[in-house]
Short mmCIF file of C-alpha atoms and ligand atoms in Angstrom, two decimals:
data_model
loop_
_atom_site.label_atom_id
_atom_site.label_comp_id
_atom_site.label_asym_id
_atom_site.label_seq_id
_atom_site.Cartn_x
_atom_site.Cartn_y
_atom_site.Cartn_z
CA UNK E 148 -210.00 -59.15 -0.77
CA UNK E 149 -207.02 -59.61 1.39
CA UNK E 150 -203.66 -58.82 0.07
CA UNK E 151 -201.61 -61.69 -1.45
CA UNK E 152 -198.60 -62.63 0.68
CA UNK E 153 -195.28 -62.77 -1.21
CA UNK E 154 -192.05 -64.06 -0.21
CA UNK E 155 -189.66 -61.65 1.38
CA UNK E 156 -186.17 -62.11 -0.96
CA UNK E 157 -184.46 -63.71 -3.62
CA UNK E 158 -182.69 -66.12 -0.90
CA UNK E 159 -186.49 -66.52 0.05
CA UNK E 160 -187.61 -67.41 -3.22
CA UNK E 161 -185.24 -69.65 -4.03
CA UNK E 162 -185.33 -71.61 -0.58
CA UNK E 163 -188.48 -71.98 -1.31
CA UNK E 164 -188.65 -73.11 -4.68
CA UNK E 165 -185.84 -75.53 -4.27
CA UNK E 166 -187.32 -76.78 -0.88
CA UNK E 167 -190.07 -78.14 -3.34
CA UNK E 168 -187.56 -79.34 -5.96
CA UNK E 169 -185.13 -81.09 -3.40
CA UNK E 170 -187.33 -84.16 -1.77
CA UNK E 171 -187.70 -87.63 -2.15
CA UNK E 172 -186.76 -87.78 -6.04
CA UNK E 173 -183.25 -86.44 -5.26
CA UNK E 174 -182.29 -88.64 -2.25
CA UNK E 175 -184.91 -91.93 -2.48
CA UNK E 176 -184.88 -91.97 -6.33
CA UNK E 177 -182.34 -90.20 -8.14
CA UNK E 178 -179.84 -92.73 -6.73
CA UNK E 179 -181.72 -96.35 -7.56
CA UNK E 180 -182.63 -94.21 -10.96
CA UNK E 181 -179.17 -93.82 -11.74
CA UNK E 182 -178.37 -97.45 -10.34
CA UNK E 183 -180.62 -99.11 -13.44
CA UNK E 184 -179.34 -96.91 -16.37
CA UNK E 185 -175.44 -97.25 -15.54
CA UNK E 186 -174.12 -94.80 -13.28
CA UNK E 187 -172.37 -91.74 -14.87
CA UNK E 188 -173.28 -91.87 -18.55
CA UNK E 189 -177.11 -91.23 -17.22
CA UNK E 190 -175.73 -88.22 -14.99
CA UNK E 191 -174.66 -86.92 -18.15
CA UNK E 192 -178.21 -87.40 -19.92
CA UNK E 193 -179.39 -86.25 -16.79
CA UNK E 194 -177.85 -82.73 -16.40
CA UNK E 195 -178.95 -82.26 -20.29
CA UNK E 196 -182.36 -83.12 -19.85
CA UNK E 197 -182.29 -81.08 -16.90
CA UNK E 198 -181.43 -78.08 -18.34
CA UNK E 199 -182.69 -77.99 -21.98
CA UNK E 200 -186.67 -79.40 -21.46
CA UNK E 201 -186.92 -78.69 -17.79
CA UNK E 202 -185.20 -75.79 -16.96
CA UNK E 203 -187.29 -73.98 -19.56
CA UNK E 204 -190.73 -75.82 -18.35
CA UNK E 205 -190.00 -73.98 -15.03
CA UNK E 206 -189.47 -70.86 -16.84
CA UNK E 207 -192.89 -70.97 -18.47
CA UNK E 208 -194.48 -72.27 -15.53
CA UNK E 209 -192.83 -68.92 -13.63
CA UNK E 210 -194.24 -66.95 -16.00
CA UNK E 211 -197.52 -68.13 -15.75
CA UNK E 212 -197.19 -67.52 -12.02
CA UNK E 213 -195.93 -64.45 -11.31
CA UNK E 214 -197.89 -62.67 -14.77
CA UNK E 215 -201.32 -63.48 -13.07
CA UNK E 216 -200.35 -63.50 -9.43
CA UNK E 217 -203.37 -65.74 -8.87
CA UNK E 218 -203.08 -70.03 -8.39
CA UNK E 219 -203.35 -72.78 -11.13
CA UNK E 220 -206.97 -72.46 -11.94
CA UNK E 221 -207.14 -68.40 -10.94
CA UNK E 222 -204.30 -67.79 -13.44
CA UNK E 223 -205.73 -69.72 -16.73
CA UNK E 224 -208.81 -67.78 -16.38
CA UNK E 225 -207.44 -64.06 -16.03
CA UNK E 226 -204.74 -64.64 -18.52
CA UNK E 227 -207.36 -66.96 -20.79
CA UNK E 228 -210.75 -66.22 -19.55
CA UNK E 229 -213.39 -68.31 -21.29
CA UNK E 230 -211.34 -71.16 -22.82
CA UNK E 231 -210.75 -74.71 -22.27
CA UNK E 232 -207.37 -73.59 -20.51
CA UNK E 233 -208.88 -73.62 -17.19
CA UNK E 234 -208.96 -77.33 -17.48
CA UNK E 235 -205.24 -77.23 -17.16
CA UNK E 236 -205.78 -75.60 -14.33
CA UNK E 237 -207.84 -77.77 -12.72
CA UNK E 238 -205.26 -80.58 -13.81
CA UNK E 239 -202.87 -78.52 -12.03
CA UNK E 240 -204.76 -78.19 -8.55
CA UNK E 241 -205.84 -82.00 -8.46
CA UNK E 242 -202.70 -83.64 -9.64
CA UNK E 243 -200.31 -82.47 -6.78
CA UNK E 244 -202.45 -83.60 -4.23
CA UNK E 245 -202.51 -87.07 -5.95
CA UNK E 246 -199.16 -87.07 -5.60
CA UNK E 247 -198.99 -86.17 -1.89
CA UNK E 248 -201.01 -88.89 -1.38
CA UNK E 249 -198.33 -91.32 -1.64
CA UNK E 250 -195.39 -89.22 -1.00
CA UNK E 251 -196.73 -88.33 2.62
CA UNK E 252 -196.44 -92.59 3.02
CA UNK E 253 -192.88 -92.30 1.99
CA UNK E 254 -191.98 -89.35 3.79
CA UNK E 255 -193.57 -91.11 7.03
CA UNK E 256 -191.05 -94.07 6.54
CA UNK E 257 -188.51 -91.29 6.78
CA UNK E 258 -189.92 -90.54 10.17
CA UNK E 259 -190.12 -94.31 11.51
CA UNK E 260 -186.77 -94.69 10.52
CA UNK E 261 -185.68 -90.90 12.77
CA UNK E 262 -186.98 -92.37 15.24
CA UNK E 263 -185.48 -95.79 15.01
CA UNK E 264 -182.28 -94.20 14.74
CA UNK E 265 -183.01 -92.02 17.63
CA UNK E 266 -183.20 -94.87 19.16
CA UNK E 267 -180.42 -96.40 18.10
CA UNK E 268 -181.86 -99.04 16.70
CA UNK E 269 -179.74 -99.64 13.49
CA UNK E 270 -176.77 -99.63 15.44
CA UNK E 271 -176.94 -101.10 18.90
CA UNK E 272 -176.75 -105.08 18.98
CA UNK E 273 -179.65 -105.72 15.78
CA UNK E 274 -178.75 -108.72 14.04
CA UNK E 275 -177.78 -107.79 10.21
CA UNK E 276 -181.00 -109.77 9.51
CA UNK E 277 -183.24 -108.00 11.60
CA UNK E 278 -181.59 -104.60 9.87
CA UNK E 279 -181.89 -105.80 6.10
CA UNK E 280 -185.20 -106.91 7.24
CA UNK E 281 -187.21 -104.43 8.66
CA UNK E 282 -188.15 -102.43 5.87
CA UNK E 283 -190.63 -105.20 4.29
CA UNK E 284 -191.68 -106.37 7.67
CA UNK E 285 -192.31 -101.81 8.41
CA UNK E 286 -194.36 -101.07 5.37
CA UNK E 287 -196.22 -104.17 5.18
CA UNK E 288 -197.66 -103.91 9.05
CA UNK E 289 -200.94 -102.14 9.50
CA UNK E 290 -200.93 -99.53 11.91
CA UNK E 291 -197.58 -98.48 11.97
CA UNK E 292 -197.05 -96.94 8.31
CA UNK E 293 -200.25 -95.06 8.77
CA UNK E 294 -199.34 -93.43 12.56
CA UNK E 295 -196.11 -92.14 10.53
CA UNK E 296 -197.70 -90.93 7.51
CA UNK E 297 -200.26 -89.10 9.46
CA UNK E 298 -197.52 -87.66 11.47
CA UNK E 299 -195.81 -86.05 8.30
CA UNK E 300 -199.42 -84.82 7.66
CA UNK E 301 -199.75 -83.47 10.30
CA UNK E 302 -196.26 -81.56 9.87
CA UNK E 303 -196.78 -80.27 6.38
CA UNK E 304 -200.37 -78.89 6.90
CA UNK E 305 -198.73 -76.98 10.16
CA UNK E 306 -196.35 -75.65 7.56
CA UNK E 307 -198.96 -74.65 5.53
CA UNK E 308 -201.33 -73.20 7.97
CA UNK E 309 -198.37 -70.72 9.08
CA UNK E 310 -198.91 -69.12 5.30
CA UNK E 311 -196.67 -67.89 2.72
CA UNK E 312 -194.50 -65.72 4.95
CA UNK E 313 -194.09 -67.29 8.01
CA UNK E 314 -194.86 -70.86 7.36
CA UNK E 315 -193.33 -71.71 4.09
CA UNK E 316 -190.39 -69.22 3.71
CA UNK E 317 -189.65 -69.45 6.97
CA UNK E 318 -189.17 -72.89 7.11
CA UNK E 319 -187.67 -73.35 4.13
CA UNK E 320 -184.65 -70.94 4.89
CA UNK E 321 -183.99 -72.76 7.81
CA UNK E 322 -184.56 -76.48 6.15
CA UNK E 323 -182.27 -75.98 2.96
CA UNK E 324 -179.16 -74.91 4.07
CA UNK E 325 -179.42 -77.28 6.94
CA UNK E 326 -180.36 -80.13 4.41
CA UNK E 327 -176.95 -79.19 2.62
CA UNK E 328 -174.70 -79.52 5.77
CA UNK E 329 -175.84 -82.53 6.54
CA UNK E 330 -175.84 -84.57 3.32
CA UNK E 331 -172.26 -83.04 2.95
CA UNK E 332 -171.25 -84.45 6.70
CA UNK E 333 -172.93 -88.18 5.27
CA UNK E 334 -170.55 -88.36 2.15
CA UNK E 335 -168.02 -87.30 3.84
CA UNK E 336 -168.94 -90.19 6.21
CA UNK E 337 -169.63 -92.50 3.16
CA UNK E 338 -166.45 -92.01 1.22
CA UNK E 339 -164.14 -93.29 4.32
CA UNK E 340 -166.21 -96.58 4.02
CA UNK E 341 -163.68 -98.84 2.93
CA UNK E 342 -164.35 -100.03 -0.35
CA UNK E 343 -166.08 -97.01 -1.15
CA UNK E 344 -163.83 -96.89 -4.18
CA UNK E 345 -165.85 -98.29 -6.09
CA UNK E 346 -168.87 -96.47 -5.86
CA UNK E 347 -166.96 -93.15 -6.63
CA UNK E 348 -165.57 -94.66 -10.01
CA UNK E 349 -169.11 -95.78 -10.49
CA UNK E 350 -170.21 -92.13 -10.18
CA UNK E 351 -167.64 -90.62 -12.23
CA UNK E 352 -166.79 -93.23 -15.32
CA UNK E 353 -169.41 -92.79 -17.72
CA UNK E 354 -170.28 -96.51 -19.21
CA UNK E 355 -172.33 -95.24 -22.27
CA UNK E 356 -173.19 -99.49 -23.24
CA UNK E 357 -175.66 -99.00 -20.66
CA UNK E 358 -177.88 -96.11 -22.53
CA UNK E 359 -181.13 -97.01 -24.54
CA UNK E 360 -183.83 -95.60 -25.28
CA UNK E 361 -185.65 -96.01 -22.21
CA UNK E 362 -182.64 -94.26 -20.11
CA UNK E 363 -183.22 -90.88 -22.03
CA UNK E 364 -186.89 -91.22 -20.84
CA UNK E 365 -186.16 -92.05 -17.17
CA UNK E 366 -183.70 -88.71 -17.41
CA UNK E 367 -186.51 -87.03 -18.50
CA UNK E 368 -188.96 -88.16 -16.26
CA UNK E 369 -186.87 -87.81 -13.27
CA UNK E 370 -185.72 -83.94 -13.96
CA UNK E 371 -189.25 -83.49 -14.18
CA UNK E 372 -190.52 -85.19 -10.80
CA UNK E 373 -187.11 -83.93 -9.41
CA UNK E 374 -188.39 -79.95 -10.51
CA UNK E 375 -191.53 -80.30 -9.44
CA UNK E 376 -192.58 -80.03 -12.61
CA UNK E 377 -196.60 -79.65 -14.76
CA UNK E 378 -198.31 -80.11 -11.38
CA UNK E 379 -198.44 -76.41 -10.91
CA UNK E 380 -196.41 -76.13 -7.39
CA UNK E 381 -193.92 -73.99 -9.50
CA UNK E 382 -196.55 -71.73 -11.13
CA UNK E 383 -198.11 -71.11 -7.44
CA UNK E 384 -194.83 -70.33 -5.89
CA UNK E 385 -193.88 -67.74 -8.72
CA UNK E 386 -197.51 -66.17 -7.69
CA UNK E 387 -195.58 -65.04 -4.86
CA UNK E 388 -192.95 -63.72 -6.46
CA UNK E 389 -192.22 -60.10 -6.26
CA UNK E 390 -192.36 -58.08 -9.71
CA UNK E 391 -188.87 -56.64 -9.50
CA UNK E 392 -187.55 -60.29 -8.72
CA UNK E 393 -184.81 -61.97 -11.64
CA UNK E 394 -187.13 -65.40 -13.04
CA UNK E 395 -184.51 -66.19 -14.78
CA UNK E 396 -182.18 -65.81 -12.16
CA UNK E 397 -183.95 -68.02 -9.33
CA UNK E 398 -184.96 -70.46 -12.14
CA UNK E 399 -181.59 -71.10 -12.68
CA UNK E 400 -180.80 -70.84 -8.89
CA UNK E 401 -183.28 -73.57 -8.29
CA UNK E 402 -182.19 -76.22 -11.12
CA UNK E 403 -178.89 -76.07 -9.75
CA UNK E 404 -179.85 -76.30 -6.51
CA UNK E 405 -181.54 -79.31 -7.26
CA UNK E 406 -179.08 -80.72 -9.38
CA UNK E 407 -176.16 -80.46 -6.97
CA UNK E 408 -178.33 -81.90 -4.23
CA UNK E 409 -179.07 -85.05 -6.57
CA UNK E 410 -175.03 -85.63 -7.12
CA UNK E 411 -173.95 -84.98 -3.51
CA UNK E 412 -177.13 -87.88 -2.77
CA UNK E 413 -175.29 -89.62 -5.47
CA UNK E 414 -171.92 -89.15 -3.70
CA UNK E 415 -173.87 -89.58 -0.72
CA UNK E 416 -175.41 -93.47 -1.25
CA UNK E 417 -173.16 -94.78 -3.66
CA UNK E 418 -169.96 -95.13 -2.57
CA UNK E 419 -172.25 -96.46 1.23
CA UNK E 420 -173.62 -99.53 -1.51
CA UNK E 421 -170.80 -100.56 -2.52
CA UNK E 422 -168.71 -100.52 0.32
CA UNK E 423 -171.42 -103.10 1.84
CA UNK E 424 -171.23 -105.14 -1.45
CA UNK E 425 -174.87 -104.34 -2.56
CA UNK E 426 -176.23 -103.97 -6.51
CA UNK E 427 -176.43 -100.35 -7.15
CA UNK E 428 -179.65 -101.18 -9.44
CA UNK E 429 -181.34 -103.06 -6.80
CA UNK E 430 -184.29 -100.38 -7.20
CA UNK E 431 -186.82 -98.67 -4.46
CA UNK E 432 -185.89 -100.18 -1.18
CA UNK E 433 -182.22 -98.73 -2.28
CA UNK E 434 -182.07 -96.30 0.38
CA UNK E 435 -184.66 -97.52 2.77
CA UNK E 436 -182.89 -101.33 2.98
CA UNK E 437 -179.32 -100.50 2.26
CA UNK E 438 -177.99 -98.07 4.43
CA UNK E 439 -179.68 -99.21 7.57
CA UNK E 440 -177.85 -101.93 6.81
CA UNK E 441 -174.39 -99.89 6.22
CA UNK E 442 -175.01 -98.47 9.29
CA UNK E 443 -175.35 -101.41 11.31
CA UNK E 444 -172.56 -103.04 9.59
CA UNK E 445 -170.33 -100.18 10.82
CA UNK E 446 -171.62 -99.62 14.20
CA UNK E 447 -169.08 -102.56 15.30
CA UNK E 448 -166.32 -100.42 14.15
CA UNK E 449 -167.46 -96.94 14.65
CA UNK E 450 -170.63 -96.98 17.01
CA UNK E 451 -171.14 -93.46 17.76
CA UNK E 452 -170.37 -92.01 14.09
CA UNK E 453 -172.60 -94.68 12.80
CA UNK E 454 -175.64 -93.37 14.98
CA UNK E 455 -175.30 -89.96 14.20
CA UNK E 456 -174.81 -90.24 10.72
CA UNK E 457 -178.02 -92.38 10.61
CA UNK E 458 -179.83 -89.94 12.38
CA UNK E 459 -178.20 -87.26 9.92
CA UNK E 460 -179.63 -89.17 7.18
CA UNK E 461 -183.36 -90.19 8.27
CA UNK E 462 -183.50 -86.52 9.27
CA UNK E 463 -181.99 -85.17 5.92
CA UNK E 464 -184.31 -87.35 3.75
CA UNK E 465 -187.31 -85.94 6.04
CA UNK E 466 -186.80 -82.38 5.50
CA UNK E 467 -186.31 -82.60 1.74
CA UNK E 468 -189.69 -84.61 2.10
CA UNK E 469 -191.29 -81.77 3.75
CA UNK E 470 -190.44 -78.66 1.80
CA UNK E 471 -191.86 -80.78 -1.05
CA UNK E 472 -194.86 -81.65 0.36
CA UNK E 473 -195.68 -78.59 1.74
CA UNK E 474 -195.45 -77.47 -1.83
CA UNK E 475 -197.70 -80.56 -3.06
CA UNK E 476 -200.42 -78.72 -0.57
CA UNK E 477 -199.77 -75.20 -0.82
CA UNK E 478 -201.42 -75.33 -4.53
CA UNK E 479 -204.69 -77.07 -3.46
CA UNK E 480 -204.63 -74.16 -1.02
CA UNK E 481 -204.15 -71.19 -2.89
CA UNK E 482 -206.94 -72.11 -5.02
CA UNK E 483 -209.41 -72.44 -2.17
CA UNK E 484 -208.01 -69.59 -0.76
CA UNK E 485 -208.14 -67.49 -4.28
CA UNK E 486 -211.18 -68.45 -6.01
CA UNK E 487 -213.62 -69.75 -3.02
CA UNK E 488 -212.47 -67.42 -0.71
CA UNK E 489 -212.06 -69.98 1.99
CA UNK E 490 -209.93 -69.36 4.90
CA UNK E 491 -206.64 -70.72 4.75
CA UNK E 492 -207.18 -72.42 7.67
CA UNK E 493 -209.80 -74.27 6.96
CA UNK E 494 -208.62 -75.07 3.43
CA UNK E 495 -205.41 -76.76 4.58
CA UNK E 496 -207.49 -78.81 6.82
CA UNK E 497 -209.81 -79.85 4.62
CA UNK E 498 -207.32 -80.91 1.46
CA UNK E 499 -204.40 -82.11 4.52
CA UNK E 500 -207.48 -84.56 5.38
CA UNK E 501 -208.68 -85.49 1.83
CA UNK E 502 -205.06 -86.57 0.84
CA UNK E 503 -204.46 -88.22 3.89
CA UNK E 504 -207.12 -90.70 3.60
CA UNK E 505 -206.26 -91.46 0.47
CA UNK E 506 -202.77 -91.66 1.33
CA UNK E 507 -204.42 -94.63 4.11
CA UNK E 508 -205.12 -96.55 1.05
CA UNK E 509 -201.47 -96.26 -0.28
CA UNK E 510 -200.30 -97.49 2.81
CA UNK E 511 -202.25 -100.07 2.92
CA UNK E 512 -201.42 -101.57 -0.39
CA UNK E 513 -198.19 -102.66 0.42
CA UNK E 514 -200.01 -104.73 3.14
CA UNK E 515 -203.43 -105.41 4.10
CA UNK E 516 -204.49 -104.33 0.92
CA UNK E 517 -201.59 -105.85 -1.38
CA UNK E 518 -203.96 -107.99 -2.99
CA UNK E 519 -206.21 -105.50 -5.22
CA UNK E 520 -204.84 -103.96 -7.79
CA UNK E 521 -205.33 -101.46 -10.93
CA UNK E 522 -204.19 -102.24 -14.29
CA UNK E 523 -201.87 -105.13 -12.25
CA UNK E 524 -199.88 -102.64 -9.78
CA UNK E 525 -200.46 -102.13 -6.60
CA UNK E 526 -202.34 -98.56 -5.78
CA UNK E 527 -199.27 -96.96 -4.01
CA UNK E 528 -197.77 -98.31 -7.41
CA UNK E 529 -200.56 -96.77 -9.98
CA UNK E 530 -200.73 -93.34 -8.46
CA UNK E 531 -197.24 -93.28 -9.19
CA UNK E 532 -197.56 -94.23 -12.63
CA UNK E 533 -200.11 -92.10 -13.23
CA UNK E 534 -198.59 -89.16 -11.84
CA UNK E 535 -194.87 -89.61 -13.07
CA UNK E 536 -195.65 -90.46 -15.92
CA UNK E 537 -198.73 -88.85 -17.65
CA UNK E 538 -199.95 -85.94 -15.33
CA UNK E 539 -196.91 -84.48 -14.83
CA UNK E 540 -195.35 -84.77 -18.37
CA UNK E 541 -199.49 -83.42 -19.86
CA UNK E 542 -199.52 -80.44 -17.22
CA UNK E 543 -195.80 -79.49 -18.42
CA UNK E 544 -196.44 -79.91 -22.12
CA UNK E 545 -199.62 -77.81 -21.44
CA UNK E 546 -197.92 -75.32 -19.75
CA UNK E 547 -195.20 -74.54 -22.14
CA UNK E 548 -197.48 -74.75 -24.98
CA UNK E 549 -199.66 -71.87 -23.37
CA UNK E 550 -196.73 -69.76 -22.59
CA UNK E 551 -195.11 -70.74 -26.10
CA UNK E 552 -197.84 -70.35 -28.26
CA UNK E 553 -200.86 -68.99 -26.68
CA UNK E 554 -199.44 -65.88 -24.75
CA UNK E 555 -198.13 -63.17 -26.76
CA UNK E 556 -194.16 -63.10 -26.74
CA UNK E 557 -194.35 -59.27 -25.91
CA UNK E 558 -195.74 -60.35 -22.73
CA UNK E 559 -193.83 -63.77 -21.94
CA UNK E 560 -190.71 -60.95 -22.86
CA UNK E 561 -191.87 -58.68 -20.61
CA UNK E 562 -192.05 -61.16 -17.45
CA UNK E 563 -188.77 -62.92 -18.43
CA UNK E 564 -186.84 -59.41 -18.85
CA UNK E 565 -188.64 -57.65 -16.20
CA UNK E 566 -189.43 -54.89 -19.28
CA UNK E 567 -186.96 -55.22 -20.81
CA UNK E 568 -184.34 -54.84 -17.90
CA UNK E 569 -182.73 -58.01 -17.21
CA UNK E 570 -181.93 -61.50 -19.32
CA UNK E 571 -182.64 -59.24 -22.79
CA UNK E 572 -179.81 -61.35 -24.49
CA UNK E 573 -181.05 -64.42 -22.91
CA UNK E 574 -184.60 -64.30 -23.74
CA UNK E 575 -184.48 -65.55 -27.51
CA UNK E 576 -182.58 -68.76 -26.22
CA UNK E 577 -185.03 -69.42 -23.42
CA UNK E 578 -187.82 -68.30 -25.92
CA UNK E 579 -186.92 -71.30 -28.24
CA UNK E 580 -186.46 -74.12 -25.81
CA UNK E 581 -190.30 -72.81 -24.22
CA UNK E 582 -191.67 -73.20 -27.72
CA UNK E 583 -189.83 -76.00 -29.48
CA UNK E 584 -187.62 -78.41 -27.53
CA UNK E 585 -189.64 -78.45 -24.45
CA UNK E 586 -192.41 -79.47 -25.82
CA UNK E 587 -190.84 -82.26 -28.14
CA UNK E 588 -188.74 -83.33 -25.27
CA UNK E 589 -192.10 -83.79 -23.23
CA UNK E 590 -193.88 -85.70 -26.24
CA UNK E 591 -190.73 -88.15 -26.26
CA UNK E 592 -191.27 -89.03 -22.84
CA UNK E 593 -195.18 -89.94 -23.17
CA UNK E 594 -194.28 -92.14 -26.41
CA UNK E 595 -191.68 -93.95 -24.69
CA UNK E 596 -194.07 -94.52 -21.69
CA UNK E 597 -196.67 -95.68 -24.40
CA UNK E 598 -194.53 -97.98 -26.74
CA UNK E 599 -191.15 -99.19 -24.68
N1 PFF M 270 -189.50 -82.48 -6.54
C1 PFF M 270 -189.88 -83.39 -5.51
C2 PFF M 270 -188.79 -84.41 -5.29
O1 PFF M 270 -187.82 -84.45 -6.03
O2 PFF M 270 -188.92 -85.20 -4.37
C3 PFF M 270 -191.15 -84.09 -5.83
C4 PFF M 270 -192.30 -83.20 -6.13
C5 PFF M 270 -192.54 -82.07 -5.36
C6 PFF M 270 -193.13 -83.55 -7.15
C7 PFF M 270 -193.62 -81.27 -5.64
C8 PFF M 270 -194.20 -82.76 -7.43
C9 PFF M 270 -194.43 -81.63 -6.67
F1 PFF M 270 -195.47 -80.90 -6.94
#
């Protein structure tokens, strides 16, 4: 068998494993999220949720990984060889691809709207109508969605096909610090907006009238979409860790990562709404309607910063959409790659095509196709649902529980502590919220989704 590829260093690892954490859910959601439930109170819930049920989800999921060195499926059968386990496995290897599915639609708006603001189309002469407009008239057209979506395909299996080493690493070390520079350049753009006031305060006064039930479960969810958690990309990644790398360390290095990328978003969009007068809970089309708009709006005033910080943008939220989605892939790939011995090549094309077509028929549904739906939502809208909120939540409550209860804590010591070198003080903390918090937390979130 050919020798397993591993990532080169800890910046590596980390650019790697925060490429998949920092996407969509951190620049599209995170700030329409935040919007419904009331601004800063939810950050608040947010950052806790974050770093009490999913921090230590990722830490079980890493020690799945890197223990068995082998994918989703691969790694519940060496480390629990004959049980029902290797269903999660399976889960694991089908549910990421579900989600890329739909997220390879949303990261080809990303790409329409690059190239519309290569073309200077948000800012040169467009009526404010024809702006505010163009994202319903966009998605619900045929042909167009799909040539973009099969254009970020096409990108993230090419990503893919380079390998561990020198397609993944490699582009996530150049992708992640350039993603930072430029989302700090856009709020530093967004917060001389005048009126931009008010968005700050909006970030930064908590309103706690505005927290119910249902906002601790939208925390939860989204630090679990926004981690990448239960669909195994995590797990896969750690595969590649290196034995003598911290878990702890580049767990923690990734949460944050993805944390700080979700406020500076925040930072990023906010203050933008509100200086053009828009609801802040106006939902999906958030980023997608509004700041096309912003930057139109502006363009009168400041034409050339208002086309390059729309470029900026479309090309921020593209990257981010790319390191995730390369992630989304790369776990449909190792398993091929590990347990049918197919050639990597051949594997990416195979699942890159698979999710694609399906991806057609998420495309589709916000047009053509708008008229059939599942369990009343649209299919773009049901895969979501059932991803978000039951296959991710079940793979992570699966996860923890194997690492919690079914592995032996000698050995879940041993791969936290490196043998005992590293994170020794740490590891009864981290120990606990694997066994007992996670796991509630997770079961919180699928009763809300059942009941409220
Ligand atoms: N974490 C990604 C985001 O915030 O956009 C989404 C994601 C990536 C979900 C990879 C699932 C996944 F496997």
């Amino acid at each position: 068998m050919k020798k397993r590829e591993r990532f080169g260093s800890r910046f590596a690892v980390i650019a790697a494993m925060a490429g998949s954490a920092v996407g969509l859910g951190n620049i599209w959601r995170f700030p329409y999220v935040l919007g419904q439930y009331g601004g800063a109170a939810f950050i608040l819930v947010y950052i806790a949720a974050s770093l009490l049920v999913a921090l230590p989800i990722f830490f079980a999921e890493s020690v799945i990984g890197r223990r068995s060195g082998r994918d989703t499926y691969g790694a519940m059968q060496l480390l629990a060889p004959g049980t029902a386990w290797k269903w999660a496995g399976l889960l694991t290897i089908l549910s990421p691809l579900l989600i890329l599915s739909y997220y390879s639609v949303v990261g080809g708006w990303s790409v329409e709207f690059l190239f519309k603001s290569l073309s200077f189309t948000f800012t040169e002469n467009a009526s404010e109508a024809e702006v505010s407009g163009y994202f319903g008239h966009f998605i619900s057209s045929t042909w167009q969605p799909i040539l973009s979506h099969t254009l970020f395909m096409t990108m993230v299996a090419g990503v893919v096909l380079g390998g561990v080493k020198n397609g993944i690493e490699r582009f996530s070390k150049v992708a992640m610090p350039l993603l930072f520079v430029l989302i700090l350049f856009i709020v530093g753009y967004s917060l001389t907006l005048p009126g931009s006031r008010a968005g700050v305060e909006y970030l930064v006064k908590p309103d706690f009238s505005r927290l119910n039930a249902d906002a601790y479960a939208a925390a939860l969810g989204q630090a679990f979409f926004s981690l990448s958690l239960g669909v195994g990309t995590v797990l896969t990644y750690a595969s590649y860790v290196k034995k003598e790398e911290n878990l702890v360390v580049s767990g923690v290095g990734t949460a944050v990562s993805d944390l700080l990328f979700a406020m500076i978003a925040a930072f990023a969009v906010m203050p933008a709404v509100f200086a053009a007068g828009i609801e802040p809970g106006s939902g999906p089309g958030l980023v997608f309607q509004t700041l096309p708009y912003i930057f139109n709006k502006m363009s009168q005033a400041m034409p050339i910063t208002s086309a390059l910080v729309s470029i900026a943008f479309f090309l921020t939220i593209l990257a981010a959409a790319l390191t995730s989605a390369i992630s989304m892939l790369e776990v449909g790939v190792a398993y091929l790659v590990d347990e049918k011995g197919m050639e990597r090549r051949k594997a990416t094309l195979l699942l890159a095509f698979g999710t694609w077509l399906l991806g057609v028929l998420c495309s589709l549904s916000f047009g053509p196709l708008a008229h059939i739906k599942l369990l009343g939502l649209s299919f773009f809208d049901f895969l979501d649902a059932l991803c978000s909120n039951w296959l991710l939540p079940l793979g992570g409550v699966l996860f923890t529980l194997f690492v919690g209860w079914r592995m032996s804590k000698a050995d879940v010591r041993d791969e936290l502590t490196n043998g005992g070198t590293c994170n020794v003080r740490l590891f009864g903390l981290v120990y606990f919220l694997m066994r007992y918090l996670a796991p509630i937390g997770i079961v919180v979130v699928f009763l809300s989704n059942l009941f409220l």
